[in-house]
């Protein structure tokens, strides 16, 4: 594995943040919260949009935020890329940081008068859960001329690693979820992306068109894969029911990434929760991490929350909010 060691810049280093201690989860403002339960350190690590890290021993009180994501300013990302929807994944004795990077100074397309910025899912690497996470080769995992986001990780039955990601609706008008094979050390991609399903395949997400007619929502957001106790392959993902952020689930009929993916009729979380991921606590309990939206002093903030889930059967079942 070749790791670029020169010309790193720590994202948002211009504004050094003070480290806070003993912060309750519901006091943290964070979109797309993703958890790594790291058995090597017996700590929980949380990241998400912003490229920062929080850590906790009990999921109740957290310290942070720590700067952990470093990028190459000479790469396509530019000097100070935006970071969205970051996730930790441990694989072959390394820790990988899947995240969406946006270079706002590069415009790749204009659709319906909207300028589309250079945005793509990408992967950083570290020897430690707490980072720092550094670039590998300056590979381009996904097409330059397509805005992609919310990349996540899966190793299929064939043992091959894949990135699963969204091709953004801003360009294609009907967001998709796709897969692309990764190199064995995750330092780049192999071949081209393949469609798994479209936003319009959802029976539960809705929006109004320009004439006020009801239709499927165009947004695909936050895919995350899992297996049930029966071995069934599933994927949670998020869209909208009009103005309400909502999470649903699909299951692969073949048991592989190629599907076909059958969408469940109804959402699986309460209204206003989404962009979920799943993790197991050190005592074996399965939890879902999501965020909700709330207006505070006229601004929308996003708050992380955990739900207890049951994976023992043939389907993922959301049980109740988790209170550590």
Short mmCIF file of C-alpha atoms in Angstrom, two decimals:
data_model
loop_
_atom_site.label_atom_id
_atom_site.label_comp_id
_atom_site.label_asym_id
_atom_site.label_seq_id
_atom_site.Cartn_x
_atom_site.Cartn_y
_atom_site.Cartn_z
CA UNK A 1 0.00 0.00 0.00
CA UNK A 2 1.43 3.35 -1.04
CA UNK A 3 0.55 6.26 1.21
CA UNK A 4 1.25 9.82 0.16
CA UNK A 5 3.25 11.49 2.94
CA UNK A 6 3.78 14.96 1.49
CA UNK A 7 1.77 18.18 1.38
CA UNK A 8 -0.96 17.21 3.82
CA UNK A 9 -3.38 19.80 5.08
CA UNK A 10 -5.70 19.15 7.97
CA UNK A 11 -9.21 20.11 6.96
CA UNK A 12 -10.54 23.06 8.98
CA UNK A 13 -7.18 23.43 10.77
CA UNK A 14 -7.54 27.18 10.33
CA UNK A 15 -10.09 27.14 13.15
CA UNK A 16 -8.59 25.05 15.94
CA UNK A 17 -11.43 23.78 18.08
CA UNK A 18 -11.13 23.45 21.86
CA UNK A 19 -11.58 19.88 23.12
CA UNK A 20 -14.66 19.47 25.31
CA UNK A 21 -15.07 16.74 27.91
CA UNK A 22 -18.10 14.83 29.23
CA UNK A 23 -20.47 16.08 26.52
CA UNK A 24 -23.88 14.31 26.43
CA UNK A 25 -24.79 12.81 23.05
CA UNK A 26 -27.85 15.04 22.60
CA UNK A 27 -25.67 18.14 23.10
CA UNK A 28 -23.50 17.29 20.09
CA UNK A 29 -24.45 18.79 16.73
CA UNK A 30 -23.52 16.30 14.03
CA UNK A 31 -24.95 15.13 10.72
CA UNK A 32 -24.64 11.52 9.55
CA UNK A 33 -23.19 10.11 12.80
CA UNK A 34 -21.17 6.91 12.33
CA UNK A 35 -19.75 4.82 15.17
CA UNK A 36 -16.76 2.51 15.39
CA UNK A 37 -16.66 0.24 18.45
CA UNK A 38 -12.92 -0.37 18.60
CA UNK A 39 -12.00 -3.44 20.61
CA UNK A 40 -8.28 -2.60 20.52
CA UNK A 41 -8.81 0.53 22.62
CA UNK A 42 -12.17 -0.37 24.18
CA UNK A 43 -13.49 2.99 22.99
CA UNK A 44 -16.35 4.16 20.82
CA UNK A 45 -15.39 6.63 18.10
CA UNK A 46 -17.96 8.81 16.34
CA UNK A 47 -17.54 10.80 13.17
CA UNK A 48 -19.78 12.19 10.43
CA UNK A 49 -20.10 15.34 8.37
CA UNK A 50 -17.27 17.75 9.15
CA UNK A 51 -14.46 15.21 9.29
CA UNK A 52 -14.08 15.39 13.07
CA UNK A 53 -14.02 12.75 15.78
CA UNK A 54 -15.67 12.27 19.16
CA UNK A 55 -14.79 9.44 21.55
CA UNK A 56 -16.52 7.79 24.49
CA UNK A 57 -16.16 4.82 26.82
CA UNK A 58 -19.90 4.42 27.43
CA UNK A 59 -21.83 6.04 24.50
CA UNK A 60 -23.22 8.53 27.02
CA UNK A 61 -20.51 11.15 27.57
CA UNK A 62 -18.16 12.17 24.79
CA UNK A 63 -14.92 14.12 24.37
CA UNK A 64 -14.02 16.06 21.25
CA UNK A 65 -14.04 17.24 18.57
CA UNK A 66 -10.63 16.04 17.35
CA UNK A 67 -9.13 16.83 13.93
CA UNK A 68 -8.42 13.49 12.22
CA UNK A 69 -8.92 13.79 8.45
CA UNK A 70 -5.97 15.05 6.40
CA UNK A 71 -6.08 15.70 2.68
CA UNK A 72 -3.62 16.58 -0.05
CA UNK A 73 -4.15 20.21 -1.18
CA UNK A 74 -2.56 19.38 -4.54
CA UNK A 75 -5.18 16.73 -5.27
CA UNK A 76 -8.56 17.23 -6.94
CA UNK A 77 -10.01 18.09 -3.52
CA UNK A 78 -8.19 21.41 -3.34
CA UNK A 79 -7.04 23.37 -0.31
CA UNK A 80 -9.98 22.96 2.04
CA UNK A 81 -12.61 20.46 0.89
CA UNK A 82 -15.94 20.05 2.57
CA UNK A 83 -16.30 16.64 4.24
CA UNK A 84 -19.68 14.93 4.48
CA UNK A 85 -20.98 11.62 5.79
CA UNK A 86 -17.72 10.11 7.00
CA UNK A 87 -17.62 6.51 8.26
CA UNK A 88 -15.00 4.29 9.92
CA UNK A 89 -14.36 0.78 8.62
CA UNK A 90 -11.79 -1.66 9.97
CA UNK A 91 -10.35 -4.00 7.33
CA UNK A 92 -7.20 -6.17 7.25
CA UNK A 93 -5.54 -4.51 10.27
CA UNK A 94 -6.09 -1.01 8.93
CA UNK A 95 -8.73 1.62 9.61
CA UNK A 96 -10.39 3.30 6.65
CA UNK A 97 -12.23 6.60 6.50
CA UNK A 98 -14.93 6.60 3.82
CA UNK A 99 -16.15 10.14 3.25
CA UNK A 100 -17.56 12.56 0.68
CA UNK A 101 -15.24 15.39 -0.32
CA UNK A 102 -16.37 18.53 -2.17
CA UNK A 103 -14.15 21.06 -3.93
CA UNK A 104 -16.39 24.10 -4.20
CA UNK A 105 -13.97 25.85 -6.56
CA UNK A 106 -14.46 23.27 -9.32
CA UNK A 107 -17.73 23.17 -11.28
CA UNK A 108 -18.32 19.97 -13.26
CA UNK A 109 -21.77 20.68 -14.70
CA UNK A 110 -24.75 23.00 -14.73
CA UNK A 111 -28.23 21.49 -14.63
CA UNK A 112 -31.42 23.57 -14.62
CA UNK A 113 -29.35 26.61 -13.69
CA UNK A 114 -27.70 24.88 -10.72
CA UNK A 115 -23.91 24.71 -10.72
CA UNK A 116 -22.72 21.27 -9.65
CA UNK A 117 -19.48 21.22 -7.68
CA UNK A 118 -16.78 18.55 -7.86
CA UNK A 119 -17.93 16.03 -5.25
CA UNK A 120 -16.96 12.41 -4.75
CA UNK A 121 -16.75 9.58 -2.27
CA UNK A 122 -13.14 8.83 -1.35
CA UNK A 123 -11.13 6.79 1.18
CA UNK A 124 -8.39 7.74 3.68
CA UNK A 125 -6.39 5.27 5.79
CA UNK A 126 -4.81 4.98 9.25
CA UNK A 127 -3.10 2.42 11.47
CA UNK A 128 -5.18 3.66 14.41
CA UNK A 129 -8.89 4.16 15.02
CA UNK A 130 -8.31 7.71 16.20
CA UNK A 131 -6.26 8.58 13.13
CA UNK A 132 -4.85 10.64 11.67
CA UNK A 133 -6.44 9.43 8.44
CA UNK A 134 -4.22 10.10 5.44
CA UNK A 135 -4.58 9.87 1.66
CA UNK A 136 -3.39 6.82 -0.19
CA UNK A 137 -2.53 7.34 -3.83
CA UNK A 138 -4.32 10.29 -5.34
CA UNK A 139 -6.62 7.88 -7.11
CA UNK A 140 -10.00 8.94 -8.38
CA UNK A 141 -12.41 6.28 -7.20
CA UNK A 142 -15.42 7.53 -9.13
CA UNK A 143 -16.03 9.45 -12.38
CA UNK A 144 -14.80 13.04 -12.46
CA UNK A 145 -17.94 14.30 -14.20
CA UNK A 146 -20.45 12.80 -11.76
CA UNK A 147 -21.32 14.07 -8.25
CA UNK A 148 -21.22 11.09 -5.87
CA UNK A 149 -21.63 10.93 -2.13
CA UNK A 150 -22.20 8.85 1.01
CA UNK A 151 -19.80 6.05 0.15
CA UNK A 152 -19.92 3.01 2.43
CA UNK A 153 -18.17 -0.37 2.52
CA UNK A 154 -19.10 -4.00 1.94
CA UNK A 155 -17.25 -7.25 1.31
CA UNK A 156 -19.49 -9.52 -0.77
CA UNK A 157 -19.76 -13.32 -0.69
CA UNK A 158 -16.97 -13.53 -3.25
CA UNK A 159 -14.57 -11.85 -0.81
CA UNK A 160 -14.18 -8.76 -2.98
CA UNK A 161 -14.40 -5.30 -1.35
CA UNK A 162 -16.83 -2.74 -2.74
CA UNK A 163 -17.80 0.86 -2.24
CA UNK A 164 -21.55 1.46 -2.29
CA UNK A 165 -22.43 5.10 -2.95
CA UNK A 166 -25.08 7.51 -4.20
CA UNK A 167 -25.00 9.18 -7.62
CA UNK A 168 -26.56 12.51 -6.74
CA UNK A 169 -29.98 13.56 -8.01
CA UNK A 170 -28.73 17.10 -8.70
CA UNK A 171 -27.33 15.85 -11.99
CA UNK A 172 -29.37 12.79 -12.93
CA UNK A 173 -32.77 13.94 -11.63
CA UNK A 174 -33.41 10.54 -10.04
CA UNK A 175 -30.78 9.65 -7.45
CA UNK A 176 -29.28 6.18 -7.57
CA UNK A 177 -27.40 3.81 -5.31
CA UNK A 178 -24.52 2.07 -7.05
CA UNK A 179 -21.53 -0.19 -6.36
CA UNK A 180 -17.94 -0.23 -7.55
CA UNK A 181 -15.29 -2.84 -6.84
CA UNK A 182 -12.24 -1.73 -4.84
CA UNK A 183 -8.61 -2.81 -5.01
CA UNK A 184 -7.64 -5.37 -2.33
CA UNK A 185 -6.03 -2.64 -0.18
CA UNK A 186 -8.86 -0.16 -0.95
CA UNK A 187 -6.37 2.27 -2.53
CA UNK A 188 -8.45 2.67 -5.68
CA UNK A 189 -11.37 1.27 -7.65
CA UNK A 190 -11.63 -1.38 -10.34
CA UNK A 191 -13.81 -1.02 -13.42
CA UNK A 192 -16.97 1.06 -13.49
CA UNK A 193 -19.90 1.60 -11.16
CA UNK A 194 -23.05 -0.50 -11.49
CA UNK A 195 -26.61 0.55 -10.69
CA UNK A 196 -28.29 -1.19 -7.74
CA UNK A 197 -31.53 0.83 -7.58
CA UNK A 198 -33.04 4.27 -8.16
CA UNK A 199 -34.78 6.70 -5.81
CA UNK A 200 -37.98 6.21 -7.77
CA UNK A 201 -38.01 2.51 -6.82
CA UNK A 202 -39.07 3.48 -3.31
CA UNK A 203 -42.76 2.95 -2.48
CA UNK A 204 -42.66 5.23 0.57
CA UNK A 205 -40.67 8.37 -0.39
CA UNK A 206 -42.78 11.17 -1.91
CA UNK A 207 -42.56 14.71 -3.26
CA UNK A 208 -44.57 17.12 -5.43
CA UNK A 209 -43.57 18.01 -8.96
CA UNK A 210 -43.73 21.54 -10.39
CA UNK A 211 -47.46 21.13 -11.05
CA UNK A 212 -48.22 19.84 -7.56
CA UNK A 213 -48.61 16.21 -8.60
CA UNK A 214 -47.49 13.50 -6.23
CA UNK A 215 -44.47 11.40 -7.27
CA UNK A 216 -41.55 9.40 -5.82
CA UNK A 217 -38.85 11.52 -4.19
CA UNK A 218 -35.64 11.98 -6.19
CA UNK A 219 -33.16 11.75 -3.27
CA UNK A 220 -30.97 8.78 -2.36
CA UNK A 221 -28.95 9.26 0.80
CA UNK A 222 -26.89 7.32 3.33
CA UNK A 223 -26.78 3.65 2.21
CA UNK A 224 -25.53 1.15 4.78
CA UNK A 225 -25.43 -2.64 4.40
CA UNK A 226 -26.02 -5.40 6.92
CA UNK A 227 -26.96 -9.04 7.32
CA UNK A 228 -29.81 -10.34 9.43
CA UNK A 229 -29.57 -13.31 11.75
CA UNK A 230 -30.97 -15.49 8.98
CA UNK A 231 -28.18 -14.32 6.63
CA UNK A 232 -30.35 -12.02 4.55
CA UNK A 233 -28.54 -9.07 2.93
CA UNK A 234 -30.19 -5.72 3.58
CA UNK A 235 -29.53 -2.04 3.02
CA UNK A 236 -30.87 0.91 4.96
CA UNK A 237 -31.04 4.21 3.07
CA UNK A 238 -32.70 7.58 3.46
CA UNK A 239 -34.92 9.91 1.43
CA UNK A 240 -37.81 12.26 2.17
CA UNK A 241 -41.57 12.03 2.55
CA UNK A 242 -42.31 15.57 1.37
CA UNK A 243 -40.39 17.65 3.96
CA UNK A 244 -39.76 14.86 6.47
CA UNK A 245 -36.39 13.09 6.54
CA UNK A 246 -37.15 9.36 6.52
CA UNK A 247 -35.28 6.05 6.45
CA UNK A 248 -36.30 2.87 4.69
CA UNK A 249 -34.80 -0.54 3.96
CA UNK A 250 -34.36 -2.83 0.97
CA UNK A 251 -33.36 -6.50 0.81
CA UNK A 252 -31.41 -8.30 -1.89
CA UNK A 253 -33.38 -11.17 -3.40
CA UNK A 254 -30.19 -12.94 -4.51
CA UNK A 255 -28.27 -12.29 -1.31
CA UNK A 256 -25.60 -10.38 -3.26
CA UNK A 257 -25.02 -6.74 -4.11
CA UNK A 258 -26.46 -7.33 -7.57
CA UNK A 259 -29.91 -7.85 -6.06
CA UNK A 260 -32.53 -7.34 -7.32
CA UNK A 261 -33.22 -5.03 -4.38
CA UNK A 262 -36.75 -5.29 -3.07
CA UNK A 263 -37.93 -2.18 -1.24
CA UNK A 264 -39.96 -2.55 1.94
CA UNK A 265 -43.31 -0.79 1.75
CA UNK A 266 -42.96 1.30 4.91
CA UNK A 267 -40.14 3.29 6.55
CA UNK A 268 -38.37 1.64 9.48
CA UNK A 269 -37.64 4.62 11.76
CA UNK A 270 -39.93 7.27 13.22
CA UNK A 271 -40.32 10.48 11.18
CA UNK A 272 -37.38 12.90 11.17
CA UNK A 273 -34.63 10.29 11.63
CA UNK A 274 -32.25 9.13 8.93
CA UNK A 275 -28.81 8.52 7.46
CA UNK A 276 -28.41 5.46 9.66
CA UNK A 277 -25.63 2.96 10.26
CA UNK A 278 -25.45 -0.11 12.49
CA UNK A 279 -22.93 -1.11 15.13
CA UNK A 280 -22.62 -3.57 18.00
CA UNK A 281 -21.80 -2.45 21.54
CA UNK A 282 -19.05 -4.13 23.53
CA UNK A 283 -21.71 -6.09 25.43
CA UNK A 284 -23.26 -7.39 22.19
CA UNK A 285 -26.26 -5.10 21.73
CA UNK A 286 -27.06 -3.97 18.18
CA UNK A 287 -27.73 -0.24 17.74
CA UNK A 288 -28.60 2.09 14.90
CA UNK A 289 -27.01 5.54 14.80
CA UNK A 290 -29.05 8.26 13.05
CA UNK A 291 -29.57 12.00 13.17
CA UNK A 292 -32.67 14.15 13.41
CA UNK A 293 -33.36 17.75 12.40
CA UNK A 294 -34.47 20.53 14.74
CA UNK A 295 -34.87 24.30 14.48
CA UNK A 296 -32.83 26.23 17.07
CA UNK A 297 -32.96 30.03 16.94
CA UNK A 298 -34.07 29.87 13.32
CA UNK A 299 -31.31 27.50 12.23
CA UNK A 300 -31.61 23.80 11.42
CA UNK A 301 -29.34 21.63 13.57
CA UNK A 302 -28.75 17.89 13.36
CA UNK A 303 -28.61 15.79 16.50
CA UNK A 304 -27.23 12.23 16.78
CA UNK A 305 -29.41 9.55 18.34
CA UNK A 306 -29.23 5.77 18.87
CA UNK A 307 -31.98 3.20 18.52
CA UNK A 308 -31.96 -0.40 19.73
CA UNK A 309 -32.55 -2.84 16.89
CA UNK A 310 -33.23 -6.55 16.48
CA UNK A 311 -31.34 -8.39 13.73
CA UNK A 312 -32.01 -11.92 14.99
CA UNK A 313 -34.71 -12.80 12.46
CA UNK A 314 -35.27 -12.27 8.76
CA UNK A 315 -35.63 -8.48 8.93
CA UNK A 316 -34.15 -5.50 10.71
CA UNK A 317 -36.58 -4.31 13.39
CA UNK A 318 -36.17 -0.94 15.12
CA UNK A 319 -37.20 -1.36 18.77
CA UNK A 320 -36.82 1.80 20.86
CA UNK A 321 -34.48 4.72 21.56
CA UNK A 322 -31.29 3.62 23.29
CA UNK A 323 -30.51 5.31 26.59
CA UNK A 324 -26.98 4.44 27.78
#
